[in-house]
């Protein structure tokens, strides 16, 4: 599907505004997150899973975003969802994209977001005994962690 | 799947009928860095692989929130330290995209030359270490390793003349490049590239006519096109599986559209296909460098020269995802700027992190010896995996 | 002099010469490999590195003798010795010149082949006694590989035996005296084929690259030797290189005419040594040029390709010999 068709299909199915600059992105409520992933992969042809990450917007809560590409038609799409303030669970994209496995483990590790339906959610970059989630804005840069300080 | 209590202490264990759990790494001559693979073996065949990473984690993403746009590019090179130029490239491209900062043509061409030289140097290291993994540090592998390192030294000499450093540069800055090429550098670059062109011919002959090498590389580690796209691997791995996707062609940045080069694609998906893709990339990079040197325009090297204080560059509110075709794949930076001198959030899309995620999918079914061959052909750099 | 003393002198001399030769052959290999890789090799210890092996030997002798607590002490300590003895014993039947050998028995080749295969016992003892799963994995691969390749080794070594008509080493060498073309390597077709198969089998029976899955630096770091250090490691190294040199001498004797060469007779042993070193350098050259192949490919090569080939070659040799001696045109 071309860029125009993709935008039209997204707007029609999800009814939210699709921004196009700097990159085509769509924000959906968290309960439609997995549906959006499946739609992107199966209907829009965006089979290339680039990355998944999260942003901590302080009082407004966390936001999970994933970038997928349609390699055949050269379409880049950014999927976003805003978890509300204080919410730390999100549905997992692992049943849809296999690449979400390690990316979601990293999100869990860095932000503390628990992904439902993830096959094996454990810390990936930090030690299993680590306390805290470093990329949250509330985690100060020089937070000591035993036994290293 | 191993649960949290076993991950930290398994060394070797009998896990069920006839299955042996063996630990490879993190200190291991062929781990390409610090990497731990917990392999479950049935005899000599690998049944499952659990990749444990994070030994080199320095939390670059948190670090970037504390360093300004002028300070961070030197640190950015420490993610993919083997191809430091392309790592810095992604970061400055993102900042320039949000801030709509113009980059002069000469700086763009210089960036292209350095990125392609870096690609050649990185692929030389890949070839040397991959053959060394397969052939032993006291055997034929070491021979090719030393030859490749000898050529890589020629390129590192060029970088030393340009920047002053051999491995980790601070060459890129927001707005252009930091240094200009000294006198005689263009001539030395042309000579180096000619030498490497002829030597790569030799290595190709030495390897491709060797039945042992073909036996180790053909049919090993086959990645199907569907798996490649689903997991998100990029670079020579993706092009070795038949997907014609090269960011320099499909999403050109920094004047790549001015150059005439071919994108090598192979369809087999095994280690040998990836090897052929990388060997062809040598030639294409050499072609790009020659064209860039011929067409190098005069002019300023940065639109933000005379950087006097570290907080001088301020990027207005916005977000962007900038990506670069590094030697290992798509290196990207998703940046959210909030108007100050430091980014609000920066996500490193490391090429090796996504590439490494394919190991648990393709290794089961192969023998132990193939684990090192496959890992070598995936070519991970752990600075990028762990960031 | 009491007769038992004279009996001891020859072995004593041979063993000492072999040990000195082993240490200097390591230097030869390092220099050769270095030149292939466009570097120099040992250079500083003594003029052009000539004292390097002495320095290495002294270092190994001065090292602490470490025995892992979980290792099976008796087997662990005995293994290097059990490994070394067959590797030294093979020099017993090799005649270095007509009449100059320790024990030139009339089943010389049989003795050599049988005893050289016994190193595998010591090897497995080393892997087992270390109580280290990497060592065990490597020892298992070793048993697999050496057993698979000993058969082609023996069959290809038997081809010159058939051509000469005797198992006695000095007889085989005597048949090749006279002219260059009498060397078995120049025997039409059969000689060359047997030589090639002999080299391939030697590479595998000695665990040299491309068949060195045994040590496989990048997978099972040092294999069965991983827990050994100091003098025990030196004994294992000694054994490996002694076996390699012994096989080189065997190869030179079987195919390259042993002591035949231009010049007066007392130069014979020198020619023998040079030919053995040539054989050794060919093996070294192969070692530093090729990557290694996987264990299942190695075993497939042996059982599916090399064994039928050597067997066929042996039968063909027998047919040719009978045809030649019976005078049928």
Short mmCIF file of N, CA, C and O in Angstrom, two decimals, chain C residues 182-253:
data_model
loop_
_atom_site.label_atom_id
_atom_site.label_comp_id
_atom_site.label_asym_id
_atom_site.label_seq_id
_atom_site.Cartn_x
_atom_site.Cartn_y
_atom_site.Cartn_z
N UNK C 182 62.91 -44.12 -7.98
CA UNK C 182 62.53 -45.32 -7.25
C UNK C 182 61.72 -44.96 -6.00
O UNK C 182 61.15 -45.82 -5.37
N UNK C 183 61.70 -43.67 -5.65
CA UNK C 183 60.93 -43.29 -4.48
C UNK C 183 59.47 -43.62 -4.71
O UNK C 183 58.94 -43.44 -5.81
N UNK C 184 58.81 -44.07 -3.66
CA UNK C 184 57.44 -44.52 -3.87
C UNK C 184 56.49 -43.40 -4.23
O UNK C 184 55.42 -43.63 -4.74
N UNK C 185 56.88 -42.19 -3.95
CA UNK C 185 55.98 -41.11 -4.30
C UNK C 185 55.91 -40.96 -5.81
O UNK C 185 54.93 -40.45 -6.35
N UNK C 186 56.93 -41.45 -6.50
CA UNK C 186 56.92 -41.34 -7.95
C UNK C 186 56.40 -42.58 -8.63
O UNK C 186 56.40 -42.66 -9.86
N UNK C 187 55.95 -43.55 -7.84
CA UNK C 187 55.35 -44.75 -8.44
C UNK C 187 54.08 -44.31 -9.16
O UNK C 187 53.25 -43.63 -8.58
N UNK C 188 53.92 -44.70 -10.44
CA UNK C 188 52.82 -44.13 -11.20
C UNK C 188 51.47 -44.30 -10.51
O UNK C 188 51.12 -45.38 -10.10
N UNK C 189 50.74 -43.24 -10.41
CA UNK C 189 49.38 -43.16 -9.89
C UNK C 189 49.28 -43.61 -8.42
O UNK C 189 48.91 -42.84 -7.55
N UNK C 190 49.62 -44.88 -8.18
CA UNK C 190 49.41 -45.39 -6.82
C UNK C 190 50.22 -44.60 -5.80
O UNK C 190 49.74 -44.27 -4.72
N UNK C 191 51.45 -44.28 -6.17
CA UNK C 191 52.31 -43.58 -5.22
C UNK C 191 51.75 -42.22 -4.85
O UNK C 191 51.68 -41.85 -3.68
N UNK C 192 51.33 -41.49 -5.88
CA UNK C 192 50.84 -40.15 -5.58
C UNK C 192 49.55 -40.19 -4.78
O UNK C 192 49.37 -39.44 -3.82
N UNK C 193 48.64 -41.09 -5.19
CA UNK C 193 47.39 -41.18 -4.46
C UNK C 193 47.62 -41.55 -3.00
O UNK C 193 47.04 -40.97 -2.09
N UNK C 194 48.52 -42.52 -2.81
CA UNK C 194 48.77 -42.95 -1.44
C UNK C 194 49.39 -41.83 -0.62
O UNK C 194 49.06 -41.65 0.55
N UNK C 195 50.26 -41.05 -1.26
CA UNK C 195 50.90 -39.96 -0.52
C UNK C 195 49.87 -38.93 -0.08
O UNK C 195 49.86 -38.46 1.06
N UNK C 196 48.96 -38.59 -1.00
CA UNK C 196 47.95 -37.59 -0.65
C UNK C 196 47.07 -38.10 0.48
O UNK C 196 46.80 -37.39 1.46
N UNK C 197 46.65 -39.35 0.35
CA UNK C 197 45.79 -39.88 1.41
C UNK C 197 46.54 -39.99 2.72
O UNK C 197 45.97 -39.79 3.79
N UNK C 198 47.83 -40.27 2.63
CA UNK C 198 48.62 -40.35 3.85
C UNK C 198 48.70 -39.00 4.54
O UNK C 198 48.56 -38.89 5.75
N UNK C 199 48.91 -37.95 3.74
CA UNK C 199 48.99 -36.63 4.36
C UNK C 199 47.67 -36.26 5.01
O UNK C 199 47.63 -35.74 6.13
N UNK C 200 46.56 -36.51 4.31
CA UNK C 200 45.27 -36.13 4.88
C UNK C 200 45.02 -36.91 6.17
O UNK C 200 44.58 -36.36 7.19
N UNK C 201 45.31 -38.21 6.15
CA UNK C 201 45.09 -38.99 7.37
C UNK C 201 46.01 -38.56 8.49
O UNK C 201 45.62 -38.55 9.65
N UNK C 202 47.23 -38.18 8.13
CA UNK C 202 48.15 -37.71 9.17
C UNK C 202 47.62 -36.45 9.81
O UNK C 202 47.63 -36.31 11.03
N UNK C 203 47.14 -35.53 8.98
CA UNK C 203 46.59 -34.29 9.53
C UNK C 203 45.51 -34.60 10.54
O UNK C 203 45.42 -33.98 11.60
N UNK C 204 44.67 -35.55 10.21
CA UNK C 204 43.55 -35.83 11.10
C UNK C 204 43.98 -36.62 12.32
O UNK C 204 43.50 -36.39 13.42
N UNK C 205 44.90 -37.53 12.14
CA UNK C 205 45.32 -38.33 13.28
C UNK C 205 46.16 -37.51 14.25
O UNK C 205 46.31 -37.86 15.41
N UNK C 206 46.73 -36.41 13.76
CA UNK C 206 47.53 -35.56 14.63
C UNK C 206 46.74 -34.40 15.18
O UNK C 206 47.31 -33.55 15.85
N UNK C 207 45.47 -34.28 14.86
CA UNK C 207 44.68 -33.14 15.28
C UNK C 207 45.26 -31.82 14.81
O UNK C 207 45.38 -30.87 15.57
N UNK C 208 45.64 -31.80 13.56
CA UNK C 208 46.10 -30.53 13.02
C UNK C 208 44.96 -29.92 12.23
O UNK C 208 44.18 -30.61 11.62
N UNK C 209 44.93 -28.59 12.20
CA UNK C 209 43.97 -27.93 11.35
C UNK C 209 44.17 -28.45 9.94
O UNK C 209 45.28 -28.61 9.53
N UNK C 210 43.21 -28.70 9.11
CA UNK C 210 41.80 -28.39 9.33
C UNK C 210 40.99 -29.40 10.13
O UNK C 210 39.78 -29.33 10.15
N UNK C 211 41.67 -30.31 10.80
CA UNK C 211 40.89 -31.29 11.55
C UNK C 211 41.07 -31.12 13.04
O UNK C 211 41.08 -32.09 13.78
N UNK C 212 41.26 -29.90 13.51
CA UNK C 212 41.60 -29.78 14.92
C UNK C 212 40.41 -29.38 15.77
O UNK C 212 40.52 -28.56 16.67
N UNK C 213 39.26 -29.97 15.51
CA UNK C 213 38.10 -29.69 16.35
C UNK C 213 38.40 -30.01 17.79
O UNK C 213 37.74 -29.56 18.70
N UNK C 214 39.43 -30.79 18.00
CA UNK C 214 39.84 -31.16 19.32
C UNK C 214 40.13 -29.99 20.20
O UNK C 214 39.73 -29.91 21.34
N UNK C 215 40.91 -29.07 19.68
CA UNK C 215 41.22 -27.93 20.51
C UNK C 215 40.33 -26.77 20.16
O UNK C 215 39.89 -26.06 21.04
N UNK C 216 40.03 -26.63 18.87
CA UNK C 216 39.01 -25.64 18.48
C UNK C 216 39.06 -24.40 19.35
O UNK C 216 38.13 -24.11 20.06
N UNK C 217 40.13 -23.68 19.25
CA UNK C 217 40.33 -22.50 20.10
C UNK C 217 39.09 -21.69 20.34
O UNK C 217 38.84 -21.19 21.42
N UNK C 218 38.33 -21.50 19.28
CA UNK C 218 37.22 -20.57 19.46
C UNK C 218 35.99 -21.23 20.04
O UNK C 218 35.00 -20.60 20.25
N UNK C 219 36.01 -22.53 20.24
CA UNK C 219 34.84 -23.15 20.83
C UNK C 219 35.17 -23.78 22.17
O UNK C 219 34.59 -23.46 23.18
N UNK C 220 36.11 -24.66 22.19
CA UNK C 220 36.42 -25.36 23.42
C UNK C 220 37.84 -25.04 23.84
O UNK C 220 38.64 -25.91 24.04
N UNK C 221 38.11 -23.78 23.97
CA UNK C 221 39.46 -23.31 24.30
C UNK C 221 40.42 -24.37 24.77
O UNK C 221 40.39 -24.77 25.90
N UNK C 222 41.29 -24.83 23.93
CA UNK C 222 42.36 -25.77 24.25
C UNK C 222 41.88 -27.17 24.53
O UNK C 222 42.68 -28.04 24.80
N UNK C 223 40.61 -27.45 24.47
CA UNK C 223 40.14 -28.82 24.51
C UNK C 223 40.57 -29.62 25.71
O UNK C 223 40.47 -29.19 26.85
N UNK C 224 41.12 -30.81 25.44
CA UNK C 224 41.41 -31.70 26.56
C UNK C 224 42.58 -31.19 27.39
O UNK C 224 42.80 -31.64 28.50
N UNK C 225 43.32 -30.21 26.87
CA UNK C 225 44.48 -29.73 27.63
C UNK C 225 44.13 -28.59 28.54
O UNK C 225 45.01 -28.00 29.16
N UNK C 226 42.87 -28.21 28.60
CA UNK C 226 42.53 -26.92 29.19
C UNK C 226 42.93 -26.83 30.65
O UNK C 226 43.24 -25.75 31.14
N UNK C 227 42.92 -27.94 31.38
CA UNK C 227 43.24 -27.83 32.80
C UNK C 227 44.71 -28.05 33.11
O UNK C 227 45.10 -28.05 34.26
N UNK C 228 45.50 -28.26 32.09
CA UNK C 228 46.92 -28.56 32.35
C UNK C 228 47.77 -27.32 32.20
O UNK C 228 47.57 -26.53 31.30
N UNK C 229 48.72 -27.18 33.11
CA UNK C 229 49.65 -26.06 33.00
C UNK C 229 51.01 -26.53 33.46
O UNK C 229 51.15 -27.58 34.05
N UNK C 230 52.01 -25.75 33.16
CA UNK C 230 53.34 -26.09 33.66
C UNK C 230 53.92 -27.31 32.98
O UNK C 230 53.73 -27.54 31.80
N UNK C 231 54.62 -28.13 33.77
CA UNK C 231 55.37 -29.22 33.16
C UNK C 231 54.46 -30.26 32.54
O UNK C 231 54.81 -30.87 31.53
N UNK C 232 53.28 -30.48 33.10
CA UNK C 232 52.37 -31.48 32.51
C UNK C 232 51.93 -31.02 31.13
O UNK C 232 51.84 -31.81 30.19
N UNK C 233 51.67 -29.72 31.00
CA UNK C 233 51.33 -29.19 29.69
C UNK C 233 52.51 -29.38 28.75
O UNK C 233 52.35 -29.70 27.57
N UNK C 234 53.71 -29.16 29.27
CA UNK C 234 54.90 -29.33 28.43
C UNK C 234 55.00 -30.77 27.94
O UNK C 234 55.35 -31.01 26.79
N UNK C 235 54.68 -31.74 28.82
CA UNK C 235 54.73 -33.14 28.38
C UNK C 235 53.73 -33.41 27.27
O UNK C 235 54.02 -34.12 26.31
N UNK C 236 52.53 -32.81 27.42
CA UNK C 236 51.52 -33.05 26.39
C UNK C 236 51.96 -32.42 25.07
O UNK C 236 51.84 -33.02 24.00
N UNK C 237 52.49 -31.20 25.14
CA UNK C 237 53.00 -30.56 23.92
C UNK C 237 54.09 -31.41 23.29
O UNK C 237 54.14 -31.62 22.09
N UNK C 238 55.00 -31.89 24.16
CA UNK C 238 56.11 -32.71 23.70
C UNK C 238 55.58 -33.92 22.97
O UNK C 238 56.02 -34.27 21.87
N UNK C 239 54.59 -34.56 23.58
CA UNK C 239 54.02 -35.74 22.96
C UNK C 239 53.41 -35.44 21.61
O UNK C 239 53.62 -36.16 20.63
N UNK C 240 52.65 -34.34 21.54
CA UNK C 240 51.99 -34.02 20.27
C UNK C 240 53.00 -33.78 19.18
O UNK C 240 52.88 -34.29 18.07
N UNK C 241 53.99 -32.95 19.49
CA UNK C 241 54.96 -32.64 18.44
C UNK C 241 55.85 -33.83 18.12
O UNK C 241 56.26 -34.02 16.97
N UNK C 242 56.14 -34.65 19.13
CA UNK C 242 56.95 -35.84 18.85
C UNK C 242 56.19 -36.77 17.92
O UNK C 242 56.75 -37.34 16.99
N UNK C 243 54.89 -36.90 18.15
CA UNK C 243 54.08 -37.74 17.28
C UNK C 243 54.09 -37.19 15.87
O UNK C 243 54.18 -37.91 14.89
N UNK C 244 53.98 -35.84 15.80
CA UNK C 244 53.98 -35.21 14.49
C UNK C 244 55.28 -35.46 13.77
O UNK C 244 55.32 -35.79 12.59
N UNK C 245 56.39 -35.32 14.48
CA UNK C 245 57.70 -35.54 13.84
C UNK C 245 57.86 -37.00 13.47
O UNK C 245 58.38 -37.34 12.41
N UNK C 246 57.38 -37.89 14.36
CA UNK C 246 57.47 -39.31 14.05
C UNK C 246 56.73 -39.65 12.78
O UNK C 246 57.22 -40.39 11.93
N UNK C 247 55.53 -39.05 12.65
CA UNK C 247 54.78 -39.29 11.42
C UNK C 247 55.49 -38.69 10.22
O UNK C 247 55.41 -39.23 9.12
N UNK C 248 56.15 -37.55 10.42
CA UNK C 248 56.91 -36.96 9.32
C UNK C 248 58.02 -37.89 8.88
O UNK C 248 58.26 -38.09 7.68
N UNK C 249 58.72 -38.47 9.87
CA UNK C 249 59.78 -39.41 9.52
C UNK C 249 59.21 -40.63 8.81
O UNK C 249 59.77 -41.12 7.83
N UNK C 250 58.06 -41.07 9.29
CA UNK C 250 57.45 -42.23 8.63
C UNK C 250 57.10 -41.90 7.20
O UNK C 250 57.33 -42.69 6.28
N UNK C 251 56.51 -40.72 7.01
CA UNK C 251 56.16 -40.30 5.67
C UNK C 251 57.37 -40.20 4.76
O UNK C 251 57.36 -40.64 3.61
N UNK C 252 58.45 -39.64 5.31
CA UNK C 252 59.67 -39.52 4.51
C UNK C 252 60.23 -40.89 4.18
O UNK C 252 60.75 -41.13 3.09
N UNK C 253 60.10 -41.82 5.12
CA UNK C 253 60.64 -43.15 4.87
C UNK C 253 59.78 -43.92 3.88
O UNK C 253 60.29 -44.58 2.98
#
